[in-house]
Coordinates of C-alpha atoms and ligand atoms in Angstrom, one line a residue:
M203 CA -37.9 -19.6 5.3
I204 CA -40.3 -18.1 3.1
N205 CA -39.8 -19.0 -0.9
D206 CA -41.5 -16.5 -3.9
A207 CA -43.2 -18.1 -6.8
W208 CA -41.1 -19.6 -8.6
L209 CA -39.1 -21.5 -5.1
R210 CA -36.2 -18.6 -5.1
P211 CA -35.5 -17.9 -0.9
L212 CA -35.5 -14.8 0.8
R213 CA -31.9 -15.4 2.3
N214 CA -29.2 -12.5 0.2
L215 CA -30.4 -8.4 1.5
R216 CA -27.5 -6.6 0.5
L217 CA -28.2 -3.0 2.2
S218 CA -26.7 -0.1 0.7
V219 CA -26.6 3.0 3.4
T220 CA -25.5 5.8 1.9
D221 CA -26.6 7.3 -2.1
R222 CA -23.1 8.8 -1.8
C223 CA -20.2 8.0 -3.8
N224 CA -16.6 8.9 -3.9
L225 CA -16.1 8.6 -7.8
R226 CA -18.2 8.8 -11.4
C227 CA -17.9 5.6 -13.1
A228 CA -18.7 6.2 -16.5
Y229 CA -21.2 3.1 -16.4
C230 CA -22.2 4.0 -13.2
M231 CA -22.5 8.0 -12.7
P232 CA -21.2 9.2 -15.4
E233 CA -23.2 12.7 -15.1
E234 CA -22.2 15.6 -13.3
E235 CA -25.4 16.3 -11.1
Y236 CA -26.8 14.1 -8.6
A237 CA -29.9 14.6 -7.3
W238 CA -29.2 12.4 -3.9
L239 CA -31.6 11.2 -1.1
P240 CA -32.8 13.6 1.3
R241 CA -30.6 13.2 5.1
G242 CA -34.4 12.8 6.6
D243 CA -35.5 9.3 4.4
I244 CA -32.0 7.8 5.3
L245 CA -32.9 5.0 7.9
T246 CA -30.7 5.2 11.1
F247 CA -28.2 2.8 12.3
E248 CA -31.0 1.6 14.8
E249 CA -33.1 1.0 12.1
I250 CA -31.3 -1.2 9.3
A251 CA -31.2 -3.0 12.4
R252 CA -34.6 -3.6 13.4
L253 CA -35.1 -4.7 9.9
V254 CA -31.7 -7.0 9.6
N255 CA -33.9 -8.5 13.0
V256 CA -36.8 -9.2 10.9
F257 CA -35.2 -10.7 8.2
A258 CA -33.1 -12.7 9.5
D259 CA -36.1 -14.0 11.6
L260 CA -37.9 -14.5 7.5
G261 CA -34.2 -16.6 7.0
V262 CA -32.0 -14.5 5.9
D263 CA -28.3 -15.3 6.5
K264 CA -26.9 -13.2 4.1
V265 CA -26.9 -9.6 4.3
R266 CA -23.7 -7.2 2.0
L267 CA -23.1 -3.7 2.3
T268 CA -23.4 -1.2 -0.1
G269 CA -24.1 1.7 -1.1
G270 CA -22.7 4.4 -3.1
E271 CA -19.8 4.1 -1.5
P272 CA -20.3 2.0 1.7
L273 CA -17.2 4.0 3.5
L274 CA -18.8 7.3 3.3
R275 CA -21.4 6.5 5.6
K276 CA -19.7 8.1 8.9
D277 CA -19.2 5.9 11.7
L278 CA -20.2 2.6 10.0
P279 CA -17.9 0.2 12.2
R280 CA -21.1 0.7 14.6
L281 CA -23.8 -0.5 12.3
V282 CA -21.6 -3.7 11.2
A283 CA -21.0 -4.4 14.9
M284 CA -25.5 -3.8 15.8
I285 CA -25.5 -6.8 12.4
A286 CA -23.1 -9.2 13.4
A287 CA -24.3 -9.0 17.0
E288 CA -27.4 -11.0 15.4
P289 CA -26.2 -14.3 14.9
R290 CA -28.2 -15.7 12.6
I291 CA -26.3 -13.9 10.1
R292 CA -23.4 -16.6 9.3
D293 CA -22.1 -13.7 6.5
L294 CA -21.7 -10.4 6.3
A295 CA -19.3 -8.5 4.5
I296 CA -19.2 -5.3 2.4
T297 CA -18.2 -4.1 -1.0
T298 CA -16.3 -1.5 -1.3
N299 CA -14.6 0.7 -4.3
G300 CA -11.4 0.8 -1.6
I301 CA -10.8 4.1 -1.5
L302 CA -11.2 4.7 2.2
L303 CA -10.0 1.2 3.0
A304 CA -6.8 1.2 4.5
A305 CA -7.4 3.8 6.9
E306 CA -10.5 1.7 7.8
A307 CA -10.3 -2.0 7.4
E308 CA -9.5 -2.9 10.8
A309 CA -11.6 -1.5 12.9
L310 CA -14.8 -3.1 10.2
R311 CA -12.9 -6.2 11.0
K312 CA -13.0 -6.0 15.0
A313 CA -16.8 -4.6 14.8
G314 CA -17.2 -8.3 12.7
I315 CA -17.0 -8.3 8.6
G316 CA -15.7 -11.7 6.7
R317 CA -15.0 -10.4 3.7
V318 CA -14.5 -7.7 1.7
T319 CA -14.4 -7.1 -2.2
V320 CA -13.0 -4.5 -3.7
S321 CA -14.2 -3.3 -6.9
L322 CA -11.2 -2.5 -9.7
D323 CA -11.9 -2.3 -13.1
T324 CA -7.6 -1.6 -14.1
L325 CA -4.5 -1.4 -12.8
R326 CA -3.4 1.9 -14.6
P327 CA -3.7 4.6 -13.0
D328 CA -4.7 7.1 -16.0
R329 CA -7.1 4.5 -16.9
F330 CA -8.9 4.8 -13.6
R331 CA -8.5 8.8 -13.5
V332 CA -10.9 8.5 -17.0
L333 CA -13.1 6.1 -15.9
T334 CA -13.8 7.1 -12.6
R335 CA -13.1 11.1 -12.9
R336 CA -11.0 11.0 -9.5
D337 CA -7.9 10.5 -8.9
S338 CA -8.1 8.2 -5.9
H339 CA -6.2 5.3 -8.0
A340 CA -2.8 4.7 -5.6
Q341 CA -5.9 4.7 -2.2
V342 CA -7.6 1.7 -3.8
L343 CA -4.3 -0.2 -4.3
E344 CA -3.3 0.3 -1.0
G345 CA -6.7 -0.2 1.0
I346 CA -6.4 -3.6 -0.9
E347 CA -3.4 -4.2 0.2
A348 CA -3.9 -3.3 3.9
V349 CA -6.2 -6.3 3.7
H350 CA -4.0 -8.5 2.5
R351 CA -1.0 -7.5 5.0
M352 CA -3.7 -8.6 7.4
G353 CA -4.1 -11.7 6.3
W354 CA -7.7 -11.0 5.8
S355 CA -8.9 -14.2 3.6
G356 CA -11.9 -14.3 1.5
L357 CA -11.1 -10.6 0.2
K358 CA -12.5 -10.5 -3.7
L359 CA -11.5 -7.6 -6.2
D360 CA -14.4 -7.0 -8.9
S361 CA -13.9 -5.9 -12.6
V362 CA -16.4 -4.6 -14.9
V363 CA -14.8 -6.2 -18.1
I364 CA -15.7 -2.9 -20.8
R365 CA -14.9 -3.3 -24.2
G366 CA -12.2 -0.8 -25.4
T367 CA -12.0 0.5 -22.0
N368 CA -9.6 -2.3 -19.8
D369 CA -10.7 -6.0 -21.7
D370 CA -7.5 -6.2 -22.5
E371 CA -6.6 -6.3 -18.6
L372 CA -8.0 -9.2 -17.8
A373 CA -4.7 -11.2 -17.9
D374 CA -2.9 -8.7 -15.5
L375 CA -6.0 -8.5 -13.1
I376 CA -5.6 -12.0 -12.6
E377 CA -2.2 -12.1 -11.8
F378 CA -2.9 -8.3 -9.5
G379 CA -5.5 -11.2 -7.9
K380 CA -2.5 -13.9 -7.2
R381 CA -0.4 -11.3 -6.1
T382 CA -2.8 -9.6 -3.0
G383 CA -4.3 -12.6 -2.0
A384 CA -7.4 -12.1 -3.7
E385 CA -10.1 -13.7 -6.1
V386 CA -10.8 -12.1 -8.9
R387 CA -14.0 -11.7 -10.8
F388 CA -15.4 -10.3 -14.4
I389 CA -17.8 -8.5 -14.1
E390 CA -20.1 -8.3 -18.1
Y391 CA -21.8 -4.4 -18.7
M392 CA -24.7 -4.7 -17.2
D393 CA -27.9 -2.0 -19.3
V394 CA -28.9 -1.0 -15.7
G395 CA -29.8 2.3 -13.4
G396 CA -27.1 5.1 -14.3
A397 CA -25.5 2.8 -17.4
T398 CA -27.1 5.8 -19.5
R399 CA -23.7 5.0 -21.9
W400 CA -24.2 1.5 -22.2
T401 CA -24.1 0.2 -25.8
M402 CA -23.9 -4.0 -26.3
D403 CA -21.2 -3.5 -28.5
Q404 CA -19.4 -2.6 -25.1
V405 CA -20.3 -6.0 -23.2
V406 CA -17.3 -8.9 -24.0
S407 CA -19.0 -11.9 -23.2
R408 CA -18.2 -15.1 -20.2
A409 CA -17.6 -16.5 -23.6
E410 CA -15.6 -14.2 -25.0
M411 CA -13.7 -13.5 -21.6
L412 CA -12.8 -17.5 -21.3
E413 CA -11.2 -18.1 -24.7
R414 CA -9.1 -15.3 -24.2
L415 CA -8.0 -15.9 -20.8
A416 CA -7.4 -19.5 -22.3
A417 CA -5.4 -18.2 -25.5
R418 CA -3.7 -16.7 -22.4
Y419 CA -3.4 -18.8 -19.7
G420 CA -4.2 -22.4 -21.8
A421 CA -7.5 -24.7 -20.4
V422 CA -9.5 -23.4 -17.8
E423 CA -11.6 -25.0 -15.9
P424 CA -14.6 -24.3 -14.4
V425 CA -15.5 -25.5 -11.0
V426 CA -18.4 -27.8 -9.9
E427 CA -21.0 -26.5 -7.2
E428 CA -24.1 -26.3 -6.1
T429 CA -23.9 -22.5 -5.4
S430 CA -26.5 -19.5 -5.4
A431 CA -23.7 -17.0 -5.7
P432 CA -24.1 -15.1 -9.6
A433 CA -19.8 -15.4 -10.0
D434 CA -19.7 -18.9 -12.6
R435 CA -16.0 -19.9 -11.0
F436 CA -13.4 -20.9 -12.9
R437 CA -9.7 -22.6 -12.4
L438 CA -6.2 -22.2 -14.1
S439 CA -3.8 -25.0 -14.5
D440 CA -1.6 -23.4 -12.4
G441 CA -4.9 -23.5 -9.7
T442 CA -5.7 -20.0 -9.8
I443 CA -9.7 -19.2 -9.0
F444 CA -11.2 -16.9 -10.8
G445 CA -15.2 -15.9 -11.1
I446 CA -17.4 -14.5 -14.0
I447 CA -21.2 -12.7 -13.2
S448 CA -22.8 -12.8 -17.0
S449 CA -25.4 -11.3 -15.7
T450 CA -26.2 -9.5 -19.4
T451 CA -26.0 -12.2 -21.2
A452 CA -26.2 -15.7 -18.8
P453 CA -28.1 -14.5 -16.3
F454 CA -28.8 -16.6 -13.3
C455 CA -32.7 -15.5 -12.0
A456 CA -34.1 -19.2 -12.1
S457 CA -31.7 -19.3 -8.6
C458 CA -31.8 -14.9 -7.2
D459 CA -32.7 -15.2 -3.3
R460 CA -31.3 -11.3 -3.5
S461 CA -33.0 -8.5 -2.4
R462 CA -32.6 -4.7 -1.8
L463 CA -32.5 -2.5 1.0
T464 CA -31.4 1.3 -0.9
A465 CA -30.1 3.9 1.7
D466 CA -33.9 5.7 3.1
G467 CA -35.3 2.2 2.6
Q468 CA -36.6 0.6 0.4
W469 CA -36.5 -2.6 -0.3
L470 CA -36.5 -3.6 -3.8
L471 CA -37.0 -7.7 -5.0
C472 CA -35.0 -7.5 -8.5
L473 CA -31.7 -5.3 -9.5
Y474 CA -33.3 -4.5 -12.4
A475 CA -37.1 -3.8 -9.9
T476 CA -39.1 -0.1 -11.6
A477 CA -40.9 -0.2 -7.8
G478 CA -40.1 -1.0 -4.4
I479 CA -41.6 -1.6 -1.0
D480 CA -41.3 1.3 1.8
L481 CA -40.3 0.0 5.3
R482 CA -39.3 3.4 5.8
R483 CA -43.4 4.0 5.9
S484 CA -43.6 1.1 8.3
L485 CA -40.8 1.9 10.7
R486 CA -41.7 5.6 11.1
D487 CA -45.5 4.6 11.4
G488 CA -45.6 2.5 14.6
S489 CA -46.1 -0.9 12.8
S490 CA -45.2 -3.7 15.4
K491 CA -42.6 -6.5 13.8
E492 CA -45.0 -9.0 13.1
E493 CA -46.6 -6.5 10.8
I494 CA -43.1 -6.0 9.2
A495 CA -42.4 -9.4 9.0
A496 CA -45.8 -9.7 7.0
L497 CA -45.7 -7.4 4.8
I498 CA -41.6 -8.9 3.6
R499 CA -43.6 -11.9 3.9
S500 CA -46.1 -11.8 1.1
A501 CA -44.1 -9.7 -0.5
W502 CA -41.6 -12.7 -1.3
Q503 CA -43.9 -14.6 -1.9
G504 CA -45.8 -13.0 -4.6
R505 CA -41.6 -12.2 -6.2
R506 CA -41.7 -13.6 -9.5
D507 CA -39.2 -10.8 -11.0
R508 CA -36.4 -12.7 -13.8
G509 CA -35.4 -9.1 -14.5
A510 CA -31.8 -9.3 -16.4
E511 CA -34.1 -12.8 -18.6
E512 CA -36.3 -10.9 -19.6
R513 CA -34.0 -8.3 -21.2
L514 CA -31.7 -11.3 -22.1
A515 CA -35.5 -11.4 -24.9
V516 CA -35.5 -8.0 -26.3
K517 CA -34.1 -6.9 -29.0
D518 CA -31.5 -4.0 -30.2
R519 CA -31.0 -3.2 -26.4
Q520 CA -30.9 0.1 -25.4
P521 CA -29.9 1.6 -21.8
L522 CA -32.9 0.7 -19.7
I523 CA -33.5 4.2 -18.1
Q524 CA -33.3 7.5 -20.1
I525 CA -31.8 10.4 -18.7
T526 CA -34.1 12.0 -18.2
E527 CA -36.2 10.0 -15.7
L528 CA -32.9 8.8 -13.8
R529 CA -33.3 13.3 -12.6
A530 CA -36.5 12.4 -12.1
R531 CA -36.5 8.6 -10.3
P532 CA -33.2 8.5 -8.3
H533 CA -34.9 5.0 -6.9
L534 CA -33.6 3.8 -10.3
E535 CA -30.2 4.4 -9.9
M536 CA -27.5 2.1 -9.8
H537 CA -26.0 4.2 -6.8
T538 CA -29.4 4.0 -5.1
R539 CA -29.7 0.8 -5.4
G540 CA -26.6 -1.1 -3.8
G541 CA -25.5 -2.8 -7.5
Ligands
LIG728 N1 -19.4 2.1 -4.5 C1 -19.3 0.3 -3.7 C2 -18.2 -0.7 -5.5 O1 -18.5 0.2 -6.5 O2 -18.0 -1.8 -5.2 C3 -19.7 -0.5 -3.7 C4 -21.6 -0.3 -4.8 S1 -21.4 -0.5 -6.2 C5 -22.8 0.2 -7.5 C6 -21.2 -2.1 -6.6 C7 -21.0 -2.5 -8.4 O3 -21.2 -2.1 -9.1 C8 -19.8 -2.3 -8.1 O4 -18.5 -3.5 -7.9 C9 -20.2 -1.8 -9.4 O5 -18.8 -2.3 -10.2 C10 -21.5 -2.6 -10.2 N2 -21.9 -1.8 -11.6 C11 -22.2 -1.1 -11.5 N3 -22.7 -0.4 -12.4 C12 -22.6 -1.5 -13.4 C13 -22.9 -1.6 -14.6 N4 -23.5 -0.8 -15.1 N5 -22.2 -2.9 -14.7 C14 -21.9 -3.5 -13.7 N6 -21.6 -3.5 -12.8 C15 -21.8 -2.4 -12.2
LIG729 FE1 -18.6 3.4 -9.3 FE2 -19.6 2.2 -6.9 FE3 -19.5 5.1 -7.0 FE4 -20.7 3.6 -8.9 S1 -20.8 3.5 -6.4 S2 -19.7 5.3 -8.7 S3 -19.6 1.7 -9.2 S4 -17.4 3.9 -6.8
LIG730 FE1 -31.9 -11.6 -9.6 FE2 -33.2 -9.5 -10.7 FE3 -30.6 -10.0 -11.4 FE4 -32.1 -11.9 -11.6 S1 -31.9 -9.6 -12.3 S2 -30.8 -11.8 -10.8 S3 -33.7 -11.3 -10.1 S4 -31.2 -9.7 -9.0

């Protein structure tokens, strides 16, 4: 196990397997056009598996597949099986928008995915269409139902809460979670990556969400647990558990053990990092496993990132990155770094 400069271990790797997406969520990909990563730069499954093996040597035991939309990556279950074959990865999960999930769920589970998180911001098809600029709400719900029908435990539903867009659906989403055996997690709207339309007044804080849920359900109790997971969990009086990821108003950088690998092999030490470490070059220039491990080890040991906490100190917050800069540097996009 290796620690960074603030004694945070390297344990949790989010692997983006593609930067492509079949939705255009307003808080992530609001533009009409995007510059995609060149195909030849995208890591092969064999390259990803080599890196996972090195990361496991260094203490990583949790991997989450993400994107872009990870289910757009051709033959994904083959990659899942390759990662699942690494016994030190004890938690292998995926975050998906759910559109292709109904068709893929069996294969993913068989290949070794342990837990699925589906992003679902609204239960209303008309809202979904406006929010994502696509008409796929029914497929997303089918994907969630498919996981439920399989009796696959550990299902989570992640909702980005935006004032004036879906903040009147907190209780409806919790009720939907009850029906589908899923734990709902509300995410504060973040000012990262492609969120070029972000404004602070659209952010519904954790405190406000709790207040609203208490008004509807009565007492909301915090669940006491020792974990580096980003969500604070809460319990309603009927026992229902839900989470809140308060990255904007109450960040959790102090315990952050997460890093991110983009589909083209840039390793980012923080969601807010402006530059990454080029592991694709190391994979392709003949570097040995030991050399790659040494590069990762020294980068992690020097890690001081606390991006979300630093943003908290900024007065009069605006979107982090302007559109012209995003066009020039697609690695700054949320859909490239994997959320
Ligand atoms: N496409 C997949 C999905 O949507 O689940 C995986 C990648 S997506 C970038 C991962 C997560 O990032 C999603 O749950 C999404 O809602 C979240 N996300 C994207 N932009 C965000 C923002 N500006 N604020 C908060 N969460 C955001
Ligand atoms: Fe939406 Fe995920 Fe696609 Fe971003 S990457 S546009 S959050 S589905
Ligand atoms: Fe971790 Fe960076 Fe997010 Fe803070 S902002 S929790 S350091 S990834």
